[in-house]
Amino acid sequence: MIGVILALVLVVIVGGCVAGAVIFRTKKRNNRKLFTVCVALAGVAFVMFMLLPFSLHTVEPGRVAVVKVLGSAEYVRSPGTYFDLWFTRQYDMLDTTVQQEQINTMCYSSDAQTMDVMLVVQFQIRTDKAIEIDNNYNSLARLTERVRSISEDKAKTVLSQKSAMNIIETRSTVSPDIERLIKETVEDNYYVDIVAVVITNIDFSDAFEKVVEDKMIAEQEKLKAEYEKQKAIIEAEKELEVAKLDAEARIARAQGDAEAVRLAAEAEANAIKVKSIEVARMLGFNIAETVTEDGVLYSIDFTGKSEEEIALISEYLKYIAYLEKWDGELPEVMGDGANVFLPIQP
């Protein structure tokens, strides 16, 4: 727009000068009046050329203008086009977009380890403080330099309070700590808002990084050994549990087999004793029955019997035991020798 206006004004000035020169060379009275008019138009065009283009001010989006009247900052213009006489109004532009400043510095940890730190600080000026910024710093560049200096100093302050290993282990919390400290200082005193502070890189010395690497390898090996130990314990516990369950099963089976054998033996012995009683009755022996908690107790009365009869029943009992595969143990003898007691299970 300003270029078009300048072009039109230049055309008018040049055209007026050419026309005036032509008329002046004709030396005619009527043409002299026309010459005067052309010179006047050229003068007006020249005045417009000096005033109009240089008095049109355009504030681009993302900027504000601090307007100075005869050198004194008076008010702020937002994006747009304005007409202010250039010799009485001066526009100082300030960028209102988010500024990003990259800082590379060297710091020391609390245990005197050196580190190269790369820090990114993002900030944005407060448009309502544009006049103060212009009066105190005269340009955004000078304000940026101040923010940069403070950010670098606060980063060093935070990092110097931590050991190198602590910085490595808690790196995710370092940036917020630095950002908080920078905000507390900058926002209260320098008319800007801190958008973000991020540590993009921390580079320790090669010797220290080798120590850290060796420590991490040792920790990994320790964790691996611990894992293998726990794994071995778990496997051993599994094997022990399997062995225990197998042993319990074997014991149960053995107990079951033993119980079955015992019951079979008892049943066999009981059957033999019953047959013995029946044989004794057949041979004319007196049989007495006594009921007890453990069953019925039969007794054979040998009173009045001859030795031959007693020997016969004894031999017969042995014969039956042999036939029934009895273990050969005679029934327990109770009493005074005159009677034989045979406990029979029910």
mmCIF file of C-alpha atoms in Angstrom:
data_model
loop_
_atom_site.group_PDB
_atom_site.id
_atom_site.type_symbol
_atom_site.label_atom_id
_atom_site.label_comp_id
_atom_site.label_asym_id
_atom_site.label_seq_id
_atom_site.Cartn_x
_atom_site.Cartn_y
_atom_site.Cartn_z
ATOM 1 C CA MET A 1 0.000 0.000 0.000
ATOM 2 C CA ILE A 2 2.758 2.420 0.954
ATOM 3 C CA GLY A 3 4.655 1.506 -2.216
ATOM 4 C CA VAL A 4 1.667 2.359 -4.399
ATOM 5 C CA ILE A 5 1.245 5.726 -2.700
ATOM 6 C CA LEU A 6 4.946 6.510 -3.126
ATOM 7 C CA ALA A 7 4.753 5.602 -6.825
ATOM 8 C CA LEU A 8 1.740 7.862 -7.398
ATOM 9 C CA VAL A 9 3.356 10.768 -5.582
ATOM 10 C CA LEU A 10 6.580 10.368 -7.597
ATOM 11 C CA VAL A 11 4.592 10.310 -10.859
ATOM 12 C CA VAL A 12 2.847 13.538 -9.896
ATOM 13 C CA ILE A 13 6.127 15.227 -8.929
ATOM 14 C CA VAL A 14 7.960 14.138 -12.048
ATOM 15 C CA GLY A 15 5.008 14.967 -14.294
ATOM 16 C CA GLY A 16 4.643 18.410 -12.759
ATOM 17 C CA CYS A 17 8.345 19.157 -13.145
ATOM 18 C CA VAL A 18 8.354 18.062 -16.810
ATOM 19 C CA ALA A 19 5.225 20.018 -17.610
ATOM 20 C CA GLY A 20 6.615 23.109 -15.898
ATOM 21 C CA ALA A 21 9.849 22.910 -17.865
ATOM 22 C CA VAL A 22 7.999 22.612 -21.189
ATOM 23 C CA ILE A 23 5.710 25.495 -20.403
ATOM 24 C CA PHE A 24 8.571 27.649 -19.210
ATOM 25 C CA ARG A 25 10.387 27.229 -22.525
ATOM 26 C CA THR A 26 7.354 28.445 -24.552
ATOM 27 C CA LYS A 27 7.619 31.899 -22.815
ATOM 28 C CA LYS A 28 3.943 32.660 -23.318
ATOM 29 C CA ARG A 29 1.969 34.662 -20.763
ATOM 30 C CA ASN A 30 -0.981 32.243 -20.499
ATOM 31 C CA ASN A 31 1.352 29.374 -20.236
ATOM 32 C CA ARG A 32 3.158 31.079 -17.367
ATOM 33 C CA LYS A 33 0.006 30.746 -15.231
ATOM 34 C CA LEU A 34 -0.175 27.081 -16.064
ATOM 35 C CA PHE A 35 3.458 26.811 -15.085
ATOM 36 C CA THR A 36 2.677 28.301 -11.695
ATOM 37 C CA VAL A 37 -0.132 25.801 -11.197
ATOM 38 C CA CYS A 38 2.160 22.891 -12.108
ATOM 39 C CA VAL A 39 4.838 24.087 -9.725
ATOM 40 C CA ALA A 40 2.250 24.384 -6.944
ATOM 41 C CA LEU A 41 0.964 20.870 -7.634
ATOM 42 C CA ALA A 42 4.520 19.593 -7.640
ATOM 43 C CA GLY A 43 5.120 21.307 -4.316
ATOM 44 C CA VAL A 44 1.995 19.770 -2.829
ATOM 45 C CA ALA A 45 3.034 16.388 -4.173
ATOM 46 C CA PHE A 46 6.471 16.832 -2.634
ATOM 47 C CA VAL A 47 4.955 17.718 0.716
ATOM 48 C CA MET A 48 2.700 14.645 0.500
ATOM 49 C CA PHE A 49 5.745 12.590 -0.434
ATOM 50 C CA MET A 50 7.503 13.790 2.698
ATOM 51 C CA LEU A 51 4.531 13.348 5.010
ATOM 52 C CA LEU A 52 2.164 10.608 3.862
ATOM 53 C CA PRO A 53 4.348 7.537 3.194
ATOM 54 C CA PHE A 54 6.588 7.987 6.232
ATOM 55 C CA SER A 55 3.647 8.691 8.525
ATOM 56 C CA LEU A 56 1.850 5.435 7.748
ATOM 57 C CA HIS A 57 2.842 2.796 10.285
ATOM 58 C CA THR A 58 1.948 -0.913 10.052
ATOM 59 C CA VAL A 59 2.134 -3.172 13.092
ATOM 60 C CA GLU A 60 2.396 -6.797 11.971
ATOM 61 C CA PRO A 61 0.592 -9.675 13.762
ATOM 62 C CA GLY A 62 2.651 -11.042 16.634
ATOM 63 C CA ARG A 63 4.037 -7.586 17.436
ATOM 64 C CA VAL A 64 3.113 -4.476 19.366
ATOM 65 C CA ALA A 65 4.450 -0.945 18.888
ATOM 66 C CA VAL A 66 5.437 1.409 21.646
ATOM 67 C CA VAL A 67 4.638 4.886 20.291
ATOM 68 C CA LYS A 68 6.988 7.626 21.430
ATOM 69 C CA VAL A 69 5.848 11.234 21.158
ATOM 70 C CA LEU A 70 8.893 13.467 20.835
ATOM 71 C CA GLY A 71 10.978 10.738 22.422
ATOM 72 C CA SER A 72 8.660 9.857 25.318
ATOM 73 C CA ALA A 73 6.819 6.493 25.319
ATOM 74 C CA GLU A 74 3.132 7.329 25.515
ATOM 75 C CA TYR A 75 0.999 4.409 24.359
ATOM 76 C CA VAL A 76 1.010 0.980 22.684
ATOM 77 C CA ARG A 77 -0.349 0.068 19.251
ATOM 78 C CA SER A 78 -1.683 -3.443 18.563
ATOM 79 C CA PRO A 79 -1.422 -5.045 15.072
ATOM 80 C CA GLY A 80 -2.874 -2.814 12.328
ATOM 81 C CA THR A 81 -2.081 0.273 10.156
ATOM 82 C CA TYR A 82 -1.945 3.743 11.686
ATOM 83 C CA PHE A 83 -1.262 7.319 10.542
ATOM 84 C CA ASP A 84 1.076 9.235 12.813
ATOM 85 C CA LEU A 85 3.296 12.079 11.640
ATOM 86 C CA TRP A 86 6.727 10.594 11.337
ATOM 87 C CA PHE A 87 8.571 13.594 12.698
ATOM 88 C CA THR A 88 6.523 13.637 15.920
ATOM 89 C CA ARG A 89 5.818 9.898 16.416
ATOM 90 C CA GLN A 90 8.306 7.051 16.633
ATOM 91 C CA TYR A 91 7.274 3.369 16.583
ATOM 92 C CA ASP A 92 9.414 0.869 18.537
ATOM 93 C CA MET A 93 8.360 -2.679 17.623
ATOM 94 C CA LEU A 94 8.348 -5.529 20.141
ATOM 95 C CA ASP A 95 7.861 -9.212 19.267
ATOM 96 C CA THR A 96 5.026 -10.765 21.314
ATOM 97 C CA THR A 97 5.491 -14.348 20.104
ATOM 98 C CA VAL A 98 7.151 -17.002 22.258
ATOM 99 C CA GLN A 99 10.893 -16.471 22.277
ATOM 100 C CA GLN A 100 13.222 -19.446 22.493
ATOM 101 C CA GLU A 101 16.709 -19.013 23.819
ATOM 102 C CA GLN A 102 19.229 -21.858 23.773
ATOM 103 C CA ILE A 103 21.892 -21.693 26.473
ATOM 104 C CA ASN A 104 25.114 -23.701 26.501
ATOM 105 C CA THR A 105 27.091 -23.488 29.719
ATOM 106 C CA MET A 106 29.447 -25.423 31.977
ATOM 107 C CA CYS A 107 28.381 -26.282 35.532
ATOM 108 C CA TYR A 108 29.749 -28.038 38.593
ATOM 109 C CA SER A 109 27.897 -30.564 40.719
ATOM 110 C CA SER A 110 28.095 -30.606 44.514
ATOM 111 C CA ASP A 111 30.822 -33.277 44.286
ATOM 112 C CA ALA A 112 32.887 -31.121 41.881
ATOM 113 C CA GLN A 113 32.046 -33.034 38.714
ATOM 114 C CA THR A 114 32.048 -30.855 35.593
ATOM 115 C CA MET A 115 29.227 -31.008 33.086
ATOM 116 C CA ASP A 116 28.305 -29.273 29.859
ATOM 117 C CA VAL A 117 24.639 -28.329 29.989
ATOM 118 C CA MET A 118 22.363 -27.391 27.113
ATOM 119 C CA LEU A 119 19.298 -25.492 28.283
ATOM 120 C CA VAL A 120 16.304 -24.145 26.328
ATOM 121 C CA VAL A 121 14.300 -21.284 27.828
ATOM 122 C CA GLN A 122 11.003 -20.183 26.287
ATOM 123 C CA PHE A 123 9.442 -16.894 27.339
ATOM 124 C CA GLN A 124 6.947 -14.296 26.164
ATOM 125 C CA ILE A 125 6.755 -10.574 26.935
ATOM 126 C CA ARG A 126 3.698 -9.111 28.640
ATOM 127 C CA THR A 127 2.049 -6.715 26.206
ATOM 128 C CA ASP A 128 0.633 -4.647 29.060
ATOM 129 C CA LYS A 129 4.227 -3.990 30.145
ATOM 130 C CA ALA A 130 5.504 -2.985 26.697
ATOM 131 C CA ILE A 131 6.155 0.631 27.732
ATOM 132 C CA GLU A 132 8.155 -0.477 30.777
ATOM 133 C CA ILE A 133 10.174 -2.877 28.625
ATOM 134 C CA ASP A 134 10.916 -0.148 26.105
ATOM 135 C CA ASN A 135 11.854 2.371 28.785
ATOM 136 C CA ASN A 136 14.134 -0.053 30.674
ATOM 137 C CA TYR A 137 15.681 -2.093 27.875
ATOM 138 C CA ASN A 138 14.904 -0.165 24.667
ATOM 139 C CA SER A 139 14.778 -3.460 22.710
ATOM 140 C CA LEU A 140 13.779 -7.078 23.015
ATOM 141 C CA ALA A 141 17.364 -8.156 22.332
ATOM 142 C CA ARG A 142 18.647 -6.524 25.509
ATOM 143 C CA LEU A 143 15.786 -8.025 27.550
ATOM 144 C CA THR A 144 16.520 -11.460 26.047
ATOM 145 C CA GLU A 145 20.143 -11.143 27.053
ATOM 146 C CA ARG A 146 19.077 -10.387 30.612
ATOM 147 C CA VAL A 147 16.724 -13.399 30.730
ATOM 148 C CA ARG A 148 19.503 -15.553 29.319
ATOM 149 C CA SER A 149 21.966 -14.426 31.981
ATOM 150 C CA ILE A 150 19.557 -15.066 34.843
ATOM 151 C CA SER A 151 18.540 -18.474 33.453
ATOM 152 C CA GLU A 152 22.154 -19.567 33.178
ATOM 153 C CA ASP A 153 22.892 -18.459 36.725
ATOM 154 C CA LYS A 154 19.839 -20.215 38.218
ATOM 155 C CA ALA A 155 20.614 -23.426 36.314
ATOM 156 C CA LYS A 156 24.098 -23.435 37.826
ATOM 157 C CA THR A 157 22.630 -22.794 41.273
ATOM 158 C CA VAL A 158 20.283 -25.783 41.097
ATOM 159 C CA LEU A 159 22.845 -28.169 39.615
ATOM 160 C CA SER A 160 25.520 -27.170 42.128
ATOM 161 C CA GLN A 161 23.259 -28.399 44.948
ATOM 162 C CA LYS A 162 23.083 -31.948 43.576
ATOM 163 C CA SER A 163 25.677 -34.669 43.228
ATOM 164 C CA ALA A 164 26.476 -35.944 39.767
ATOM 165 C CA MET A 165 24.838 -39.321 40.425
ATOM 166 C CA ASN A 166 21.780 -37.616 41.855
ATOM 167 C CA ILE A 167 21.481 -35.481 38.712
ATOM 168 C CA ILE A 168 21.619 -38.612 36.581
ATOM 169 C CA GLU A 169 19.118 -40.520 38.729
ATOM 170 C CA THR A 170 16.643 -37.615 39.117
ATOM 171 C CA ARG A 171 17.101 -35.872 35.781
ATOM 172 C CA SER A 172 13.350 -35.682 35.194
ATOM 173 C CA THR A 173 13.001 -33.408 38.239
ATOM 174 C CA VAL A 174 15.966 -31.158 37.464
ATOM 175 C CA SER A 175 14.257 -29.157 34.696
ATOM 176 C CA PRO A 176 11.178 -28.355 36.859
ATOM 177 C CA ASP A 177 13.445 -27.235 39.710
ATOM 178 C CA ILE A 178 15.375 -24.897 37.403
ATOM 179 C CA GLU A 179 12.174 -23.611 35.785
ATOM 180 C CA ARG A 180 10.643 -22.815 39.173
ATOM 181 C CA LEU A 181 13.706 -20.852 40.285
ATOM 182 C CA ILE A 182 13.917 -18.926 36.996
ATOM 183 C CA LYS A 183 10.224 -18.056 37.153
ATOM 184 C CA GLU A 184 10.514 -16.737 40.680
ATOM 185 C CA THR A 185 13.264 -14.348 39.590
ATOM 186 C CA VAL A 186 12.338 -13.354 36.050
ATOM 187 C CA GLU A 187 8.575 -13.017 36.131
ATOM 188 C CA ASP A 188 8.569 -10.716 39.143
ATOM 189 C CA ASN A 189 11.189 -8.329 37.773
ATOM 190 C CA TYR A 190 11.489 -8.443 33.994
ATOM 191 C CA TYR A 191 7.945 -8.196 32.553
ATOM 192 C CA VAL A 192 7.960 -11.613 30.863
ATOM 193 C CA ASP A 193 6.231 -14.961 31.402
ATOM 194 C CA ILE A 194 8.364 -18.096 31.405
ATOM 195 C CA VAL A 195 6.659 -20.658 29.163
ATOM 196 C CA ALA A 196 9.042 -23.583 29.631
ATOM 197 C CA VAL A 197 12.567 -24.475 30.727
ATOM 198 C CA VAL A 198 14.001 -27.748 29.461
ATOM 199 C CA ILE A 199 17.415 -29.334 29.861
ATOM 200 C CA THR A 200 18.087 -30.913 26.482
ATOM 201 C CA ASN A 201 21.481 -32.387 27.298
ATOM 202 C CA ILE A 202 23.903 -32.943 30.180
ATOM 203 C CA ASP A 203 27.345 -34.157 29.215
ATOM 204 C CA PHE A 204 29.750 -35.260 31.974
ATOM 205 C CA SER A 205 33.459 -35.898 31.596
ATOM 206 C CA ASP A 206 34.555 -39.114 29.910
ATOM 207 C CA ALA A 207 36.128 -40.409 33.129
ATOM 208 C CA PHE A 208 32.956 -39.918 35.141
ATOM 209 C CA GLU A 209 30.766 -41.436 32.445
ATOM 210 C CA LYS A 210 33.061 -44.505 32.485
ATOM 211 C CA VAL A 211 32.564 -44.781 36.250
ATOM 212 C CA VAL A 212 28.789 -44.520 35.821
ATOM 213 C CA GLU A 213 28.837 -47.112 33.062
ATOM 214 C CA ASP A 214 30.860 -49.549 35.193
ATOM 215 C CA LYS A 215 28.504 -49.001 38.113
ATOM 216 C CA MET A 216 25.454 -49.669 35.962
ATOM 217 C CA ILE A 217 27.051 -52.840 34.584
ATOM 218 C CA ALA A 218 27.824 -54.001 38.134
ATOM 219 C CA GLU A 219 24.261 -53.291 39.233
ATOM 220 C CA GLN A 220 22.890 -55.152 36.243
ATOM 221 C CA GLU A 221 25.115 -58.127 37.008
ATOM 222 C CA LYS A 222 24.018 -58.002 40.641
ATOM 223 C CA LEU A 223 20.380 -57.929 39.600
ATOM 224 C CA LYS A 224 21.009 -60.793 37.215
ATOM 225 C CA ALA A 225 22.694 -62.831 39.951
ATOM 226 C CA GLU A 226 19.832 -62.067 42.322
ATOM 227 C CA TYR A 227 17.360 -63.092 39.649
ATOM 228 C CA GLU A 228 19.227 -66.339 39.000
ATOM 229 C CA LYS A 229 19.331 -66.987 42.751
ATOM 230 C CA GLN A 230 15.609 -66.405 43.139
ATOM 231 C CA LYS A 231 14.971 -68.535 40.086
ATOM 232 C CA ALA A 232 17.081 -71.377 41.547
ATOM 233 C CA ILE A 233 15.242 -71.072 44.864
ATOM 234 C CA ILE A 234 11.894 -71.228 43.118
ATOM 235 C CA GLU A 235 12.967 -74.236 41.069
ATOM 236 C CA ALA A 236 14.292 -75.960 44.195
ATOM 237 C CA GLU A 237 11.065 -75.245 46.034
ATOM 238 C CA LYS A 238 9.138 -76.681 43.103
ATOM 239 C CA GLU A 239 11.266 -79.818 43.083
ATOM 240 C CA LEU A 240 10.961 -80.115 46.859
ATOM 241 C CA GLU A 241 7.215 -79.730 46.661
ATOM 242 C CA VAL A 242 7.020 -82.348 43.925
ATOM 243 C CA ALA A 243 9.225 -84.693 45.957
ATOM 244 C CA LYS A 244 7.162 -84.029 49.048
ATOM 245 C CA LEU A 245 3.914 -84.736 47.256
ATOM 246 C CA ASP A 246 5.407 -87.862 45.700
ATOM 247 C CA ALA A 247 6.670 -89.048 49.080
ATOM 248 C CA GLU A 248 3.302 -88.382 50.646
ATOM 249 C CA ALA A 249 1.658 -90.349 47.860
ATOM 250 C CA ARG A 250 4.104 -93.210 48.371
ATOM 251 C CA ILE A 251 3.493 -93.170 52.122
ATOM 252 C CA ALA A 252 -0.235 -93.129 51.564
ATOM 253 C CA ARG A 253 0.016 -96.048 49.187
ATOM 254 C CA ALA A 254 2.318 -97.912 51.583
ATOM 255 C CA GLN A 255 -0.004 -97.224 54.482
ATOM 256 C CA GLY A 256 -2.900 -98.369 52.397
ATOM 257 C CA ASP A 257 -1.066 -101.545 51.407
ATOM 258 C CA ALA A 258 0.029 -102.197 54.978
ATOM 259 C CA GLU A 259 -3.479 -101.650 56.242
ATOM 260 C CA ALA A 260 -4.813 -104.004 53.614
ATOM 261 C CA VAL A 261 -2.252 -106.647 54.532
ATOM 262 C CA ARG A 262 -3.003 -106.189 58.196
ATOM 263 C CA LEU A 263 -6.738 -106.473 57.663
ATOM 264 C CA ALA A 264 -6.266 -109.507 55.437
ATOM 265 C CA ALA A 265 -4.045 -111.136 58.045
ATOM 266 C CA GLU A 266 -6.563 -110.390 60.765
ATOM 267 C CA ALA A 267 -9.370 -111.770 58.651
ATOM 268 C CA GLU A 268 -7.372 -114.905 57.868
ATOM 269 C CA ALA A 269 -6.395 -115.422 61.489
ATOM 270 C CA ASN A 270 -9.980 -114.849 62.581
ATOM 271 C CA ALA A 271 -11.253 -117.407 60.080
ATOM 272 C CA ILE A 272 -8.726 -119.958 61.311
ATOM 273 C CA LYS A 273 -9.771 -119.353 64.920
ATOM 274 C CA VAL A 274 -13.436 -119.794 64.022
ATOM 275 C CA LYS A 275 -12.661 -123.080 62.322
ATOM 276 C CA SER A 276 -10.647 -124.113 65.358
ATOM 277 C CA ILE A 277 -13.646 -123.503 67.618
ATOM 278 C CA GLU A 278 -15.892 -125.473 65.276
ATOM 279 C CA VAL A 279 -13.446 -128.397 65.241
ATOM 280 C CA ALA A 280 -13.168 -128.280 69.042
ATOM 281 C CA ARG A 281 -16.970 -128.466 69.323
ATOM 282 C CA MET A 282 -17.045 -131.376 66.939
ATOM 283 C CA LEU A 283 -14.515 -133.167 69.144
ATOM 284 C CA GLY A 284 -16.702 -132.568 72.204
ATOM 285 C CA PHE A 285 -14.787 -129.748 73.871
ATOM 286 C CA ASN A 286 -16.784 -127.229 75.917
ATOM 287 C CA ILE A 287 -16.666 -123.715 74.382
ATOM 288 C CA ALA A 288 -17.353 -120.602 76.466
ATOM 289 C CA GLU A 289 -18.179 -117.226 74.852
ATOM 290 C CA THR A 290 -17.345 -113.854 76.471
ATOM 291 C CA VAL A 291 -18.341 -110.565 74.826
ATOM 292 C CA THR A 292 -15.686 -107.843 75.169
ATOM 293 C CA GLU A 293 -15.087 -104.362 73.667
ATOM 294 C CA ASP A 294 -12.752 -105.917 71.131
ATOM 295 C CA GLY A 295 -15.205 -108.639 70.103
ATOM 296 C CA VAL A 296 -16.245 -112.119 71.245
ATOM 297 C CA LEU A 297 -13.696 -114.142 73.222
ATOM 298 C CA TYR A 298 -14.022 -117.895 72.906
ATOM 299 C CA SER A 299 -12.372 -120.266 75.380
ATOM 300 C CA ILE A 300 -11.818 -124.044 75.003
ATOM 301 C CA ASP A 301 -12.186 -125.956 78.192
ATOM 302 C CA PHE A 302 -9.690 -128.808 78.367
ATOM 303 C CA THR A 303 -10.994 -129.984 81.741
ATOM 304 C CA GLY A 304 -11.518 -133.719 81.832
ATOM 305 C CA LYS A 305 -9.864 -134.233 78.520
ATOM 306 C CA SER A 306 -7.072 -136.627 78.065
ATOM 307 C CA GLU A 307 -3.649 -135.710 76.865
ATOM 308 C CA GLU A 308 -4.365 -137.513 73.625
ATOM 309 C CA GLU A 309 -7.492 -135.365 73.017
ATOM 310 C CA ILE A 310 -5.651 -132.180 73.864
ATOM 311 C CA ALA A 311 -2.777 -133.142 71.615
ATOM 312 C CA LEU A 312 -5.244 -133.975 68.885
ATOM 313 C CA ILE A 313 -6.949 -130.596 68.932
ATOM 314 C CA SER A 314 -3.550 -128.882 69.124
ATOM 315 C CA GLU A 315 -2.245 -130.834 66.170
ATOM 316 C CA TYR A 316 -5.449 -130.133 64.310
ATOM 317 C CA LEU A 317 -5.111 -126.422 64.946
ATOM 318 C CA LYS A 318 -1.559 -126.547 63.646
ATOM 319 C CA TYR A 319 -2.748 -128.419 60.598
ATOM 320 C CA ILE A 320 -5.460 -125.872 59.898
ATOM 321 C CA ALA A 321 -2.956 -123.021 60.339
ATOM 322 C CA TYR A 322 -0.668 -124.703 57.889
ATOM 323 C CA LEU A 323 -3.482 -125.200 55.392
ATOM 324 C CA GLU A 324 -4.687 -121.593 55.785
ATOM 325 C CA LYS A 325 -1.113 -120.287 55.478
ATOM 326 C CA TRP A 326 -1.298 -118.946 58.974
ATOM 327 C CA ASP A 327 1.853 -117.324 60.346
ATOM 328 C CA GLY A 328 2.345 -120.178 62.760
ATOM 329 C CA GLU A 329 1.657 -118.196 65.908
ATOM 330 C CA LEU A 330 -0.644 -120.013 68.252
ATOM 331 C CA PRO A 331 -3.515 -118.103 69.856
ATOM 332 C CA GLU A 332 -2.623 -116.372 73.038
ATOM 333 C CA VAL A 333 -3.077 -118.758 75.985
ATOM 334 C CA MET A 334 -4.839 -117.267 78.966
ATOM 335 C CA GLY A 335 -5.955 -118.705 82.252
ATOM 336 C CA ASP A 336 -4.475 -121.412 84.457
ATOM 337 C CA GLY A 337 -3.479 -123.758 81.680
ATOM 338 C CA ALA A 338 -6.763 -125.651 81.802
ATOM 339 C CA ASN A 339 -8.391 -123.481 79.204
ATOM 340 C CA VAL A 340 -7.285 -121.961 75.864
ATOM 341 C CA PHE A 341 -8.724 -118.542 75.020
ATOM 342 C CA LEU A 342 -9.134 -117.597 71.341
ATOM 343 C CA PRO A 343 -10.146 -113.919 70.781
ATOM 344 C CA ILE A 344 -12.335 -113.725 67.681
ATOM 345 C CA GLN A 345 -12.899 -110.398 65.928
ATOM 346 C CA PRO A 346 -16.535 -109.707 64.978
#
